[in-house]
PDB file of C-alpha atoms in Angstrom:
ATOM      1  CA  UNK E 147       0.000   0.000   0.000  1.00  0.00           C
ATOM      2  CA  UNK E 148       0.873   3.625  -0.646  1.00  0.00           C
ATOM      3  CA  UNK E 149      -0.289   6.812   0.737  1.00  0.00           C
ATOM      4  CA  UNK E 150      -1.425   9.296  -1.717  1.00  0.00           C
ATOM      5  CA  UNK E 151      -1.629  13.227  -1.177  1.00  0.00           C
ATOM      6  CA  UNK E 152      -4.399  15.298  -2.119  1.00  0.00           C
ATOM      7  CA  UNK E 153      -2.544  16.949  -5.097  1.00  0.00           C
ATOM      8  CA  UNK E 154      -2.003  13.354  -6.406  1.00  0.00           C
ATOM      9  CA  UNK E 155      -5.760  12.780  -6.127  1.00  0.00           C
ATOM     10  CA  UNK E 156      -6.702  16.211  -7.189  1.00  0.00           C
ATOM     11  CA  UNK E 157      -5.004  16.128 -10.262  1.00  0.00           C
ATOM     12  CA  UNK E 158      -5.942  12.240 -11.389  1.00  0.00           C
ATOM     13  CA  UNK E 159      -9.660  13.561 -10.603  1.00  0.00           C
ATOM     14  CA  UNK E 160      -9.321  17.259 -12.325  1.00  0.00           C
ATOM     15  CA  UNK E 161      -7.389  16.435 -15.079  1.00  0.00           C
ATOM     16  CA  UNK E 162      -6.359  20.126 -15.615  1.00  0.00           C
ATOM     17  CA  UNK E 163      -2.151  20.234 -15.588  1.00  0.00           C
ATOM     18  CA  UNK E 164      -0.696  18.894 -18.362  1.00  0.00           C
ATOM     19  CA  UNK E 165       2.385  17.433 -17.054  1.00  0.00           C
ATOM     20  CA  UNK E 166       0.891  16.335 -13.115  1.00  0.00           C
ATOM     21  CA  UNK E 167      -2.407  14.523 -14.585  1.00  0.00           C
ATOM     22  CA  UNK E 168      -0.852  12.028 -16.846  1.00  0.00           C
ATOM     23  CA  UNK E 169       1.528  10.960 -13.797  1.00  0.00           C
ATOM     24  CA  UNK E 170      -1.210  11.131 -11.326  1.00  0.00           C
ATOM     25  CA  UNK E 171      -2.967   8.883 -13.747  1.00  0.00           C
ATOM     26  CA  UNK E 172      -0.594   6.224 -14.641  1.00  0.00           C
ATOM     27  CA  UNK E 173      -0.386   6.240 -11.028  1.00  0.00           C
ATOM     28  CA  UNK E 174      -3.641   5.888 -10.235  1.00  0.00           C
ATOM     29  CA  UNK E 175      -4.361   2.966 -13.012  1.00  0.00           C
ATOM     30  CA  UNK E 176      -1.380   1.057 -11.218  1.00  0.00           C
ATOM     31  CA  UNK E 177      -3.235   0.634  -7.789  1.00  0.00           C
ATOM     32  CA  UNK E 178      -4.842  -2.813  -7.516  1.00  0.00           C
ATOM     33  CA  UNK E 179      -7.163  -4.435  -4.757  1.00  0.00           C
ATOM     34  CA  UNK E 180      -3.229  -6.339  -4.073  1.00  0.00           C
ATOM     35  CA  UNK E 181      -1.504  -2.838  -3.991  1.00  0.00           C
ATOM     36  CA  UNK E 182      -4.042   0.209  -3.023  1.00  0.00           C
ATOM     37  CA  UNK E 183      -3.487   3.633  -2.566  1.00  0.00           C
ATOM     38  CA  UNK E 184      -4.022   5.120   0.816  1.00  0.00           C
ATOM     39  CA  UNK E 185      -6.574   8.040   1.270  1.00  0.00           C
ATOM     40  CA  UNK E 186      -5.968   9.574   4.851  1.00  0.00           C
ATOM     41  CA  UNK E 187      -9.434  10.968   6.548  1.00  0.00           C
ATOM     42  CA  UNK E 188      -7.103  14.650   6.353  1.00  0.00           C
ATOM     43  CA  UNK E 189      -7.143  13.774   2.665  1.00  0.00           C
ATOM     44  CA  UNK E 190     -10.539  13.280   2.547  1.00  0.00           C
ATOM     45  CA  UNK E 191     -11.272  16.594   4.345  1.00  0.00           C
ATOM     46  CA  UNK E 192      -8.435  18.870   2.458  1.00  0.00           C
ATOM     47  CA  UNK E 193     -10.051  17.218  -1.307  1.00  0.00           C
ATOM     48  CA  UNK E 194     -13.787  18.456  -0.349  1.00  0.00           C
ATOM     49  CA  UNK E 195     -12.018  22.352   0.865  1.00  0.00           C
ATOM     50  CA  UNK E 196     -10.639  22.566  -2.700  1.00  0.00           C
ATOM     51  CA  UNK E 197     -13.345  21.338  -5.075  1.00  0.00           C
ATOM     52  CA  UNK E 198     -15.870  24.011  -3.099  1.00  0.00           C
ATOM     53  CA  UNK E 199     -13.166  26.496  -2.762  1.00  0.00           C
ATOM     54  CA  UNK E 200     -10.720  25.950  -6.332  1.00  0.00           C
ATOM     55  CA  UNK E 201     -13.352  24.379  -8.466  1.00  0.00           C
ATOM     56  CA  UNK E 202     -16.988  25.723  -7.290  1.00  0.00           C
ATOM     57  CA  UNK E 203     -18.150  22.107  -6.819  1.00  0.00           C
ATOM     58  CA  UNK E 204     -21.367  21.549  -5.376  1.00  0.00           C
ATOM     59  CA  UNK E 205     -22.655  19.699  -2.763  1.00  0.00           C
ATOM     60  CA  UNK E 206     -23.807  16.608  -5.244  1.00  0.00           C
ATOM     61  CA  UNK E 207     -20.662  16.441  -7.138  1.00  0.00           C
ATOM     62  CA  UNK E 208     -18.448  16.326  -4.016  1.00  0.00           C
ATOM     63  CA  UNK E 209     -20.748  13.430  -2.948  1.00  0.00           C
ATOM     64  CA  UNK E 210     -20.208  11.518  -5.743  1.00  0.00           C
ATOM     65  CA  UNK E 211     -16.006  12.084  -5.799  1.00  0.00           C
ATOM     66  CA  UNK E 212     -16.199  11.151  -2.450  1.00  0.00           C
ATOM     67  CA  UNK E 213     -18.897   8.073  -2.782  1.00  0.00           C
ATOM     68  CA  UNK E 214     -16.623   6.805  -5.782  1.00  0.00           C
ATOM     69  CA  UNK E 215     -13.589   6.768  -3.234  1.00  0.00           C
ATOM     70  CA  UNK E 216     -15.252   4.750  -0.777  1.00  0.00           C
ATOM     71  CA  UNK E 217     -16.456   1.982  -3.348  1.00  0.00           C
ATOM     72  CA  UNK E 218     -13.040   2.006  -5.297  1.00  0.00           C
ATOM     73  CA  UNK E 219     -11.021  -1.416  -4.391  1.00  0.00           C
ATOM     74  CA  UNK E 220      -7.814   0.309  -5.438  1.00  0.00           C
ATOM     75  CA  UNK E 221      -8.332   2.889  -2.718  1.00  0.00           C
ATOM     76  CA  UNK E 222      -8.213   2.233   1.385  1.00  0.00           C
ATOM     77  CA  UNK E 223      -9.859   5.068   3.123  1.00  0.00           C
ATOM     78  CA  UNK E 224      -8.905   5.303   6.197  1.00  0.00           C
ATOM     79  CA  UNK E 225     -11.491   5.601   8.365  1.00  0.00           C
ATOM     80  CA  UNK E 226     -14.357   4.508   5.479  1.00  0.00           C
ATOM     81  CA  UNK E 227     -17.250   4.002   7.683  1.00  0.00           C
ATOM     82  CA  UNK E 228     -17.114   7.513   9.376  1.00  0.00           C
ATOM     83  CA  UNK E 229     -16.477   9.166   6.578  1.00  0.00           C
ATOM     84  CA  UNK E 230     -19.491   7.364   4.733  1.00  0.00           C
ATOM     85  CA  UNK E 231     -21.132   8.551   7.952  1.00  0.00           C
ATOM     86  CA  UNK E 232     -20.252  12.150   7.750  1.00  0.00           C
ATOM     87  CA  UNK E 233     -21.062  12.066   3.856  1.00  0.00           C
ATOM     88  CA  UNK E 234     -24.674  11.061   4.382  1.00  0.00           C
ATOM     89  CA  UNK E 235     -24.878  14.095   6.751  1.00  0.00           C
ATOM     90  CA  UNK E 236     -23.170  16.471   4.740  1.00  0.00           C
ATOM     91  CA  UNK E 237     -25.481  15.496   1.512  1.00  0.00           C
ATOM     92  CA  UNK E 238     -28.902  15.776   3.657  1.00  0.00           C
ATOM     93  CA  UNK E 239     -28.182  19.306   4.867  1.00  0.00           C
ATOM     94  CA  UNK E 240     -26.052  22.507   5.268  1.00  0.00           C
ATOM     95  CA  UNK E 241     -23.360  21.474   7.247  1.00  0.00           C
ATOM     96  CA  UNK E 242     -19.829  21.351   6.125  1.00  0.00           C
ATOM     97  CA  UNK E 243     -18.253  18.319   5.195  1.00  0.00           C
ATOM     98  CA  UNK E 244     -15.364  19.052   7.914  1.00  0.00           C
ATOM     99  CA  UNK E 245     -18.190  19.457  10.754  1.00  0.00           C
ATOM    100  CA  UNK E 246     -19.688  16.508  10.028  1.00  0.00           C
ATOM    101  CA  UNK E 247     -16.709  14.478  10.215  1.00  0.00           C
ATOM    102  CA  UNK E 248     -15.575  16.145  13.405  1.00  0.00           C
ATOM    103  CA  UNK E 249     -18.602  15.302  15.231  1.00  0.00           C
ATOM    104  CA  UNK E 250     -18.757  11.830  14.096  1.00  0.00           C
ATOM    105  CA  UNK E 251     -14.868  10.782  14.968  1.00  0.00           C
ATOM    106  CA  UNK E 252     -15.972  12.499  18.558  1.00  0.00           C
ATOM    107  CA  UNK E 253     -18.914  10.346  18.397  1.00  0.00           C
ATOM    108  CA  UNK E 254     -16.544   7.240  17.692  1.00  0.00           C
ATOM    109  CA  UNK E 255     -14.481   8.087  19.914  1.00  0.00           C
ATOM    110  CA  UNK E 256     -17.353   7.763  22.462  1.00  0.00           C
ATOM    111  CA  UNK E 257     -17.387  11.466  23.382  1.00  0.00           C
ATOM    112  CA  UNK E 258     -21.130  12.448  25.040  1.00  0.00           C
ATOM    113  CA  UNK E 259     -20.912  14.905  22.716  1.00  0.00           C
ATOM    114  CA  UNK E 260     -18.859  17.860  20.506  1.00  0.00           C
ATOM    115  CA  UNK E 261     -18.871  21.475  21.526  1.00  0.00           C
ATOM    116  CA  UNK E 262     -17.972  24.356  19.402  1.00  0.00           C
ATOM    117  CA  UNK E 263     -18.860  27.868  18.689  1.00  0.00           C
ATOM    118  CA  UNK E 264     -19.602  27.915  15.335  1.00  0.00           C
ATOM    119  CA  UNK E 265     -23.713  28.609  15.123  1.00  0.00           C
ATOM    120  CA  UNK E 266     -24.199  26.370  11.920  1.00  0.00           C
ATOM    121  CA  UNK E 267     -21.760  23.585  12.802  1.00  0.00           C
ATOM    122  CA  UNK E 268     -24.240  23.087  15.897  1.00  0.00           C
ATOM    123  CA  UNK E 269     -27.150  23.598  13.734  1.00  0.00           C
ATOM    124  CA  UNK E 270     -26.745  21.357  11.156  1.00  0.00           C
ATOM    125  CA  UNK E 271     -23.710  18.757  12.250  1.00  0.00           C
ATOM    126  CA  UNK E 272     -24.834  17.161  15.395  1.00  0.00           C
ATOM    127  CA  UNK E 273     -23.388  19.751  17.590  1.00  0.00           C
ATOM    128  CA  UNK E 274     -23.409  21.844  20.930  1.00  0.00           C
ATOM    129  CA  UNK E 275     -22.877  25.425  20.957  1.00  0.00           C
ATOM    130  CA  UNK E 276     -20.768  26.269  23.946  1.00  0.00           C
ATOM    131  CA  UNK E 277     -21.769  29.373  25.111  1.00  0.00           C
TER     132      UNK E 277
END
């Protein structure tokens, strides 16, 4: 197995620099079920930042990019099942991908709950606003 940085993933995905995405790609089509790639939950998180914040994705496209991660046998997410987790949340509603996940690695982690002071985050992600 080897672990893959966003840029890797980001430019096998985006296919927009012309010297990067063939690499990334050749890469990419060399991971097996035998001999994944490894896709860090920080990946995960730093991946869904740029396609809102460099490429104007929406909510429905990030979904699917991340969906297609999870079900791709030449990928290991770590963390898959909380990540699925924080997906499902994060397509339903408002909240941000990164909240979502947050609150649901606290709620693996067996916490009672997650504070924060961010109005929406407690809103929409499952948490308490500490006030």
């Amino acid at each position: 197995m080897i672990g893959l940085d966003t840029n890797v993933l980001l430019r096998y995905l985006a296919q927009d620099d012309p010297v990067q995405s063939p690499i990334a790609t050749k890469l990419m089509h060399a991971l097996s079920a035998e001999e994944p790639g490894f896709v860090s939950i920080i990946l995960v998180v730093e991946l869904v930042w740029v396609l809102q914040k460099s490429y104007a994705s929406g909510r429905r496209e990030i979904a699917s990019v991340v969906e297609s991660l999870l079900r791709t046998k030449e990928l290991v997410v770590e963390r898959a099942e909380l990540v699925s987790q924080a997906l499902r949340l994060f397509s339903a509603g408002r909240a941000d991908f990164a909240d979502t996940l947050i609150e649901r690695c606290a709620n693996a982690a067996d916490c009672d709950y997650t504070l924060t002071f961010d109005q929406t985050a407690a809103a929409t992600a499952g948490m308490r606003l500490l006030e």
